[in-house]
Each structure stands twice: as C-alpha cells, then as structure tokens.
Amino acid sequence: MRKKIVAGNWKMNKTLQEGVALATELKSMLSSKPNCEVIIGTPFIHLATVAELVKGSVIKVAAENCADKESGAFTGEVSAAMVKSTGADYCILGHSERRAYYHEDYAILKEKVLLALRNGLKPIFCIGELKEEREAGKQNEVVKAQLEGSVFNLSAEEFSNIVLAYEPVWAIGTGLTATSDQAEEIHAYIRSLIAAKYGKQVAEDATILYGGSCNDKNAKELFSKPDVDGGLIGGASLVAEKFKAIIDAF
Ligand code: PEP
C-alpha cells in the first residue's frame, strides 16, 4: 500500500532547546491522528532527544544525512548505525544542498543508501533538476540518471523501503513552486521508471513526495494529484502552525 507522508527538513536551523520546543508543540497539535504519516528531519544532535519526546505519538524522526562509511576513523562523521541507535526511522539522503555544497555524487549516495538500509533506516532519497536543466527540458534525463546512479542497483525488496522526494532545485527555498501539473508530470514519469525497473506493483506502492516551496497555500492542490504522495517541507516545517496546515491538506 502506498503511504502518504508529510516530512519536515529543519536543515541547519534550531538549537537543541528550540528544536525540542518545536517538536513538543507539533506533538500536542497532532494529538488526533492525521491522514498521513508525519516525519520530522532534524540535525544529528537533536535526534535522540526528539525521538524520545515523540515516542508513542504519530510523529517519526529522520536524520538529514549519514556517513558513507560503516565506522572508524572518520572524524566528525555520523554513521547510519549511530542514527538508528537514536530512535530515528528515516534518513534524508541526496538532498540538493548536500549534492551541491558537499559534493555528494552518485557513488557516495549509493553507499549512503545501502548503509542506511542495512542499518534499518528508510532513506528519503531526493532527486531533482537545476533551473538550467529545466529550461533546457532535461528534467526527465536528470532524475533518471540520479535514480540509476544511486538507487536502481537495489533489489525490489530494498527499494520498497525507500521514499523518493522529487525536489526541483529551482524551487527549494526560492518561493517558486512547480505547478501541480509540472509535479504530476514528472512524478508519473518517475513512477514509470520504477515500473520499468521493478514492475508495476512496486511502482504503485512507491511513495513519491514533492519538495520545493511547498506551503499551506499550495499543498492541497499539489497533494490532489494522483502521483504526488505528500511533501518534503523545508522552510514551512520550522513553524508548527504552518507545518500542521500542510499535514491538514490531506
Ligand atoms: C527542502 O529543503 O527539502 C525544501 C523543500 O525546502 P523549502 O520547502 O524551503 O523549499
């Protein structure tokens, strides 16, 4: 069964105390069960505290990254096993900011995805094209290469533990949003690629989120499309009322 999900990505925002306050507020707002799964993606240092705080509620926790190595002498890195040990269930991987600023290429992301899965984490794997690639009509080519480069090596069973997030880079944090028709068109294309690789049922069951300036005003329209299964939310996930309004779009 395909899951509907609204996931937040706090990025490098909120001190531990501010993050705890936000998670507490959100938990109390979500005392009655929403019509979708709710995930909050927090910095590493928040994970254990926030995971404990939301235990037993409808909220699940995601890391925003994990290392591409199992363990050892990699100063400053945080492994997938460490993330799992905090109580987190998900791990955002392949975010365009990590691809652009930390040079995470297809091969690095392939390792990260494998390590996340082997350690019992569900990757939220982000793909999406740059502005110039969209302008050149290359968006389909770009997402196909990103999937082939980092996740289409997985078995069908492994792939069924992945959530995809289509995030056009030109829409992230810019206030520009893909129209719901643009989102639907490429989500349907992504699903067709999954069907060609893993078969119709795996594709039907795959959750494909939209991300890129999704907010309380446009979420309902975006989520009404048959191949848009929810959202990955940056800026609007930092304010409990705004994030809750997006969840309520379902
Ligand atoms: C993101 O960073 O994943 C994102 C979608 O950001 P925003 O909602 O702020 O565009």
mmCIF file of C-alpha atoms and ligand atoms in Angstrom:
data_model
loop_
_atom_site.group_PDB
_atom_site.id
_atom_site.type_symbol
_atom_site.label_atom_id
_atom_site.label_comp_id
_atom_site.label_asym_id
_atom_site.label_seq_id
_atom_site.Cartn_x
_atom_site.Cartn_y
_atom_site.Cartn_z
ATOM 1 C CA MET A 1 0.000 0.000 0.000
ATOM 2 C CA ARG A 2 1.308 3.431 -0.940
ATOM 3 C CA LYS A 3 1.972 5.670 2.077
ATOM 4 C CA LYS A 4 1.071 9.366 2.190
ATOM 5 C CA ILE A 5 3.742 11.335 4.025
ATOM 6 C CA VAL A 6 4.439 14.907 5.088
ATOM 7 C CA ALA A 7 8.088 15.201 6.136
ATOM 8 C CA GLY A 8 9.878 18.245 7.512
ATOM 9 C CA ASN A 9 13.527 19.091 6.897
ATOM 10 C CA TRP A 10 14.788 21.513 9.532
ATOM 11 C CA LYS A 11 18.200 21.772 7.817
ATOM 12 C CA MET A 12 20.772 23.646 9.970
ATOM 13 C CA ASN A 13 18.163 25.507 12.000
ATOM 14 C CA LYS A 14 17.112 25.415 15.668
ATOM 15 C CA THR A 15 19.254 24.938 18.736
ATOM 16 C CA LEU A 16 18.514 21.793 20.720
ATOM 17 C CA GLN A 17 16.198 23.742 23.041
ATOM 18 C CA GLU A 18 14.372 25.391 20.129
ATOM 19 C CA GLY A 19 14.033 22.046 18.370
ATOM 20 C CA VAL A 20 12.591 20.416 21.486
ATOM 21 C CA ALA A 21 10.097 23.282 21.807
ATOM 22 C CA LEU A 22 9.032 22.892 18.144
ATOM 23 C CA ALA A 23 8.661 19.104 18.397
ATOM 24 C CA THR A 24 6.675 19.478 21.640
ATOM 25 C CA GLU A 25 4.323 21.986 20.026
ATOM 26 C CA LEU A 26 3.839 19.803 16.982
ATOM 27 C CA LYS A 27 3.193 16.709 19.090
ATOM 28 C CA SER A 28 0.432 18.460 21.011
ATOM 29 C CA MET A 29 -1.118 19.742 17.756
ATOM 30 C CA LEU A 30 -1.170 16.199 16.364
ATOM 31 C CA SER A 31 -2.979 14.515 19.223
ATOM 32 C CA SER A 32 -5.635 13.240 16.798
ATOM 33 C CA LYS A 33 -4.304 11.009 14.051
ATOM 34 C CA PRO A 34 -3.708 12.796 10.722
ATOM 35 C CA ASN A 35 -4.444 11.263 7.309
ATOM 36 C CA CYS A 36 -0.770 10.841 6.525
ATOM 37 C CA GLU A 37 2.458 9.782 8.178
ATOM 38 C CA VAL A 38 4.353 12.705 9.728
ATOM 39 C CA ILE A 39 8.158 12.808 9.856
ATOM 40 C CA ILE A 40 10.465 15.491 11.166
ATOM 41 C CA GLY A 41 14.014 15.655 9.848
ATOM 42 C CA THR A 42 16.343 17.170 12.428
ATOM 43 C CA PRO A 43 20.067 17.835 12.832
ATOM 44 C CA PHE A 44 22.019 14.909 14.323
ATOM 45 C CA ILE A 45 22.334 16.421 17.776
ATOM 46 C CA HIS A 46 18.541 16.689 18.148
ATOM 47 C CA LEU A 47 17.747 13.142 17.092
ATOM 48 C CA ALA A 48 17.888 11.177 20.362
ATOM 49 C CA THR A 49 16.048 13.810 22.390
ATOM 50 C CA VAL A 50 13.367 14.431 19.771
ATOM 51 C CA ALA A 51 12.904 10.698 19.074
ATOM 52 C CA GLU A 52 12.319 10.098 22.806
ATOM 53 C CA LEU A 53 9.961 13.062 23.006
ATOM 54 C CA VAL A 54 7.724 11.894 20.127
ATOM 55 C CA LYS A 55 7.810 8.183 21.067
ATOM 56 C CA GLY A 56 4.283 6.778 21.017
ATOM 57 C CA SER A 57 2.939 9.743 19.008
ATOM 58 C CA VAL A 58 2.195 9.844 15.273
ATOM 59 C CA ILE A 59 5.499 11.605 14.581
ATOM 60 C CA LYS A 60 8.541 9.748 13.263
ATOM 61 C CA VAL A 61 12.059 11.158 13.135
ATOM 62 C CA ALA A 62 14.575 11.417 10.284
ATOM 63 C CA ALA A 63 18.240 12.346 10.152
ATOM 64 C CA GLU A 64 19.246 14.750 7.384
ATOM 65 C CA ASN A 65 22.328 12.759 6.385
ATOM 66 C CA CYS A 66 24.534 9.824 7.345
ATOM 67 C CA ALA A 67 28.103 8.795 6.572
ATOM 68 C CA ASP A 68 29.123 6.798 3.514
ATOM 69 C CA LYS A 69 31.323 4.594 5.732
ATOM 70 C CA GLU A 70 30.335 1.933 8.223
ATOM 71 C CA SER A 71 32.504 3.072 11.171
ATOM 72 C CA GLY A 72 36.065 4.002 12.106
ATOM 73 C CA ALA A 73 38.479 6.894 11.706
ATOM 74 C CA PHE A 74 36.218 9.437 10.004
ATOM 75 C CA THR A 75 36.346 12.382 12.381
ATOM 76 C CA GLY A 76 33.127 14.342 12.547
ATOM 77 C CA GLU A 77 31.014 11.817 10.637
ATOM 78 C CA VAL A 78 27.876 10.096 11.927
ATOM 79 C CA SER A 79 27.161 6.545 10.782
ATOM 80 C CA ALA A 80 23.830 5.038 9.816
ATOM 81 C CA ALA A 81 24.102 2.682 12.829
ATOM 82 C CA MET A 82 24.536 5.690 15.129
ATOM 83 C CA VAL A 83 21.500 7.389 13.588
ATOM 84 C CA LYS A 84 19.438 4.228 14.054
ATOM 85 C CA SER A 85 20.534 3.966 17.699
ATOM 86 C CA THR A 86 18.917 7.352 18.451
ATOM 87 C CA GLY A 87 15.446 6.013 17.641
ATOM 88 C CA ALA A 88 15.240 7.651 14.201
ATOM 89 C CA ASP A 89 13.443 5.651 11.487
ATOM 90 C CA TYR A 90 14.316 7.630 8.364
ATOM 91 C CA CYS A 91 17.325 9.338 6.803
ATOM 92 C CA ILE A 92 17.118 12.091 4.191
ATOM 93 C CA LEU A 93 19.776 11.421 1.533
ATOM 94 C CA GLY A 94 20.733 13.088 -1.729
ATOM 95 C CA HIS A 95 19.351 16.494 -0.796
ATOM 96 C CA SER A 96 20.404 19.031 -3.434
ATOM 97 C CA GLU A 97 22.217 21.099 -0.791
ATOM 98 C CA ARG A 98 24.422 18.116 0.061
ATOM 99 C CA ARG A 99 24.971 17.340 -3.625
ATOM 100 C CA ALA A 100 25.922 20.976 -4.327
ATOM 101 C CA TYR A 101 27.854 22.074 -1.215
ATOM 102 C CA TYR A 102 29.361 18.776 -0.036
ATOM 103 C CA HIS A 103 29.960 17.238 -3.459
ATOM 104 C CA GLU A 104 27.914 14.117 -2.821
ATOM 105 C CA ASP A 105 27.948 12.296 -6.131
ATOM 106 C CA TYR A 106 26.032 9.246 -7.338
ATOM 107 C CA ALA A 107 28.633 6.803 -5.952
ATOM 108 C CA ILE A 108 28.751 8.364 -2.472
ATOM 109 C CA LEU A 109 24.957 8.442 -2.314
ATOM 110 C CA LYS A 110 24.752 4.821 -3.442
ATOM 111 C CA GLU A 111 26.907 3.853 -0.422
ATOM 112 C CA LYS A 112 24.880 6.006 1.959
ATOM 113 C CA VAL A 113 21.603 4.484 0.763
ATOM 114 C CA LEU A 114 22.951 0.946 1.198
ATOM 115 C CA LEU A 115 24.292 1.680 4.686
ATOM 116 C CA ALA A 116 21.042 3.338 5.744
ATOM 117 C CA LEU A 117 19.023 0.325 4.569
ATOM 118 C CA ARG A 118 21.399 -2.219 6.144
ATOM 119 C CA ASN A 119 21.048 -0.411 9.449
ATOM 120 C CA GLY A 120 17.262 -0.420 9.386
ATOM 121 C CA LEU A 121 16.739 3.184 8.273
ATOM 122 C CA LYS A 122 14.383 4.158 5.468
ATOM 123 C CA PRO A 123 16.082 6.612 3.101
ATOM 124 C CA ILE A 124 14.094 9.616 1.889
ATOM 125 C CA PHE A 125 16.034 9.924 -1.345
ATOM 126 C CA CYS A 126 15.932 13.332 -3.038
ATOM 127 C CA ILE A 127 16.223 13.888 -6.760
ATOM 128 C CA GLY A 128 15.556 16.899 -8.975
ATOM 129 C CA GLU A 129 16.922 19.138 -11.669
ATOM 130 C CA LEU A 130 18.610 22.548 -11.660
ATOM 131 C CA LYS A 131 16.936 25.625 -13.175
ATOM 132 C CA GLU A 132 19.057 25.495 -16.331
ATOM 133 C CA GLU A 133 18.302 21.795 -16.754
ATOM 134 C CA ARG A 134 14.550 22.501 -16.536
ATOM 135 C CA GLU A 135 14.919 25.363 -19.013
ATOM 136 C CA ALA A 136 16.717 23.010 -21.405
ATOM 137 C CA GLY A 137 13.909 20.445 -20.993
ATOM 138 C CA LYS A 138 16.313 17.956 -19.398
ATOM 139 C CA GLN A 139 14.438 17.256 -16.157
ATOM 140 C CA ASN A 140 13.470 13.684 -17.075
ATOM 141 C CA GLU A 141 17.008 12.837 -18.119
ATOM 142 C CA VAL A 142 18.378 14.249 -14.839
ATOM 143 C CA VAL A 143 16.084 12.349 -12.489
ATOM 144 C CA LYS A 144 16.590 9.124 -14.470
ATOM 145 C CA ALA A 145 20.382 9.444 -14.109
ATOM 146 C CA GLN A 146 20.060 10.192 -10.377
ATOM 147 C CA LEU A 147 17.922 7.090 -9.833
ATOM 148 C CA GLU A 148 20.139 4.878 -11.986
ATOM 149 C CA GLY A 149 23.274 6.227 -10.315
ATOM 150 C CA SER A 150 22.302 5.686 -6.695
ATOM 151 C CA VAL A 151 19.226 3.504 -6.108
ATOM 152 C CA PHE A 152 18.362 1.332 -9.113
ATOM 153 C CA ASN A 153 21.110 -1.085 -8.018
ATOM 154 C CA LEU A 154 18.855 -2.135 -5.104
ATOM 155 C CA SER A 155 16.727 -5.263 -5.052
ATOM 156 C CA ALA A 156 12.972 -4.743 -5.322
ATOM 157 C CA GLU A 157 12.661 -5.556 -1.618
ATOM 158 C CA GLU A 158 15.292 -2.981 -0.669
ATOM 159 C CA PHE A 159 13.757 -0.405 -3.000
ATOM 160 C CA SER A 160 10.376 -0.831 -1.324
ATOM 161 C CA ASN A 161 11.931 0.650 1.848
ATOM 162 C CA ILE A 162 12.832 3.886 0.100
ATOM 163 C CA VAL A 163 10.747 7.044 -0.103
ATOM 164 C CA LEU A 164 11.545 9.283 -3.076
ATOM 165 C CA ALA A 165 11.327 13.060 -2.956
ATOM 166 C CA TYR A 166 11.220 14.965 -6.227
ATOM 167 C CA GLU A 167 12.663 18.386 -5.430
ATOM 168 C CA PRO A 168 13.321 20.725 -8.350
ATOM 169 C CA VAL A 169 16.368 22.656 -7.164
ATOM 170 C CA TRP A 170 14.979 25.921 -8.581
ATOM 171 C CA ALA A 171 12.009 25.625 -6.225
ATOM 172 C CA ILE A 172 13.890 24.909 -2.983
ATOM 173 C CA GLY A 173 13.767 27.850 -0.608
ATOM 174 C CA THR A 174 13.050 30.222 -3.501
ATOM 175 C CA GLY A 175 9.309 30.721 -3.146
ATOM 176 C CA LEU A 176 8.949 29.298 -6.679
ATOM 177 C CA THR A 177 6.900 26.124 -6.768
ATOM 178 C CA ALA A 178 6.415 23.639 -9.554
ATOM 179 C CA THR A 179 2.802 23.841 -10.675
ATOM 180 C CA SER A 180 0.761 20.838 -9.669
ATOM 181 C CA ASP A 181 0.705 19.798 -13.356
ATOM 182 C CA GLN A 182 4.506 20.039 -13.613
ATOM 183 C CA ALA A 183 4.827 17.992 -10.424
ATOM 184 C CA GLU A 184 2.325 15.385 -11.598
ATOM 185 C CA GLU A 185 4.011 15.045 -14.983
ATOM 186 C CA ILE A 186 7.437 14.256 -13.561
ATOM 187 C CA HIS A 187 6.116 12.155 -10.649
ATOM 188 C CA ALA A 188 4.247 9.996 -13.184
ATOM 189 C CA TYR A 189 7.458 9.735 -15.214
ATOM 190 C CA ILE A 190 9.439 8.680 -12.107
ATOM 191 C CA ARG A 191 6.786 6.065 -11.349
ATOM 192 C CA SER A 192 7.070 4.771 -14.916
ATOM 193 C CA LEU A 193 10.835 4.362 -14.432
ATOM 194 C CA ILE A 194 10.219 2.385 -11.227
ATOM 195 C CA ALA A 195 7.676 0.220 -13.076
ATOM 196 C CA ALA A 196 10.159 -0.484 -15.875
ATOM 197 C CA LYS A 197 12.846 -1.441 -13.349
ATOM 198 C CA TYR A 198 10.888 -3.230 -10.602
ATOM 199 C CA GLY A 199 7.443 -3.919 -12.044
ATOM 200 C CA LYS A 200 4.013 -2.356 -11.760
ATOM 201 C CA GLN A 201 3.253 -3.294 -8.158
ATOM 202 C CA VAL A 202 6.473 -1.865 -6.695
ATOM 203 C CA ALA A 203 5.821 1.337 -8.673
ATOM 204 C CA GLU A 204 2.209 1.519 -7.472
ATOM 205 C CA ASP A 205 3.350 1.136 -3.856
ATOM 206 C CA ALA A 206 6.198 3.684 -4.078
ATOM 207 C CA THR A 207 5.776 6.944 -2.194
ATOM 208 C CA ILE A 208 6.966 9.979 -4.186
ATOM 209 C CA LEU A 209 6.977 13.269 -2.272
ATOM 210 C CA TYR A 210 7.151 16.733 -3.785
ATOM 211 C CA GLY A 211 9.521 19.316 -2.265
ATOM 212 C CA GLY A 212 10.235 22.910 -3.161
ATOM 213 C CA SER A 213 8.483 25.852 -1.510
ATOM 214 C CA CYS A 214 5.517 23.689 -0.602
ATOM 215 C CA ASN A 215 3.363 25.605 1.881
ATOM 216 C CA ASP A 216 -0.062 25.805 3.466
ATOM 217 C CA LYS A 217 -1.398 27.648 0.367
ATOM 218 C CA ASN A 218 -0.292 25.228 -2.363
ATOM 219 C CA ALA A 219 -0.132 21.852 -0.546
ATOM 220 C CA LYS A 220 -3.761 20.886 -1.158
ATOM 221 C CA GLU A 221 -3.502 21.426 -4.911
ATOM 222 C CA LEU A 222 -0.167 19.579 -5.130
ATOM 223 C CA PHE A 223 -1.352 16.658 -2.979
ATOM 224 C CA SER A 224 -4.541 16.313 -5.035
ATOM 225 C CA LYS A 225 -2.500 14.913 -7.932
ATOM 226 C CA PRO A 226 -2.568 11.109 -8.244
ATOM 227 C CA ASP A 227 1.217 10.646 -8.294
ATOM 228 C CA VAL A 228 2.065 13.199 -5.595
ATOM 229 C CA ASP A 229 2.034 11.296 -2.305
ATOM 230 C CA GLY A 230 2.925 14.129 0.039
ATOM 231 C CA GLY A 231 5.668 16.644 0.618
ATOM 232 C CA LEU A 232 9.176 17.218 1.881
ATOM 233 C CA ILE A 233 8.979 20.594 3.544
ATOM 234 C CA GLY A 234 11.887 22.898 4.393
ATOM 235 C CA GLY A 235 11.074 26.454 5.493
ATOM 236 C CA ALA A 236 7.446 25.824 6.417
ATOM 237 C CA SER A 237 8.416 22.917 8.706
ATOM 238 C CA LEU A 238 10.100 25.360 11.092
ATOM 239 C CA VAL A 239 6.780 26.832 12.227
ATOM 240 C CA ALA A 240 4.402 24.364 13.896
ATOM 241 C CA GLU A 241 1.160 26.005 12.612
ATOM 242 C CA LYS A 242 2.433 26.128 9.026
ATOM 243 C CA PHE A 243 3.627 22.526 9.086
ATOM 244 C CA LYS A 244 0.357 21.383 10.664
ATOM 245 C CA ALA A 245 -1.611 23.231 7.953
ATOM 246 C CA ILE A 246 0.323 21.280 5.292
ATOM 247 C CA ILE A 247 -0.433 17.994 7.111
ATOM 248 C CA ASP A 248 -4.087 19.039 7.188
ATOM 249 C CA ALA A 249 -4.031 19.362 3.384
ATOM 250 C CA PHE A 250 -4.571 15.560 3.415
HETATM 251 C C1 PEP B 1 13.888 21.197 1.174
HETATM 252 O O1 PEP B 1 14.918 21.734 1.579
HETATM 253 O O2 PEP B 1 13.824 19.982 1.091
HETATM 254 C C2 PEP B 1 12.770 22.065 0.796
HETATM 255 C C3 PEP B 1 11.797 21.548 0.102
HETATM 256 O O3 PEP B 1 12.857 23.383 1.200
HETATM 257 P P1 PEP B 1 11.709 24.503 1.053
HETATM 258 O O4 PEP B 1 10.394 23.875 1.442
HETATM 259 O O5 PEP B 1 12.115 25.582 1.997
HETATM 260 O O6 PEP B 1 11.714 24.941 -0.375
#
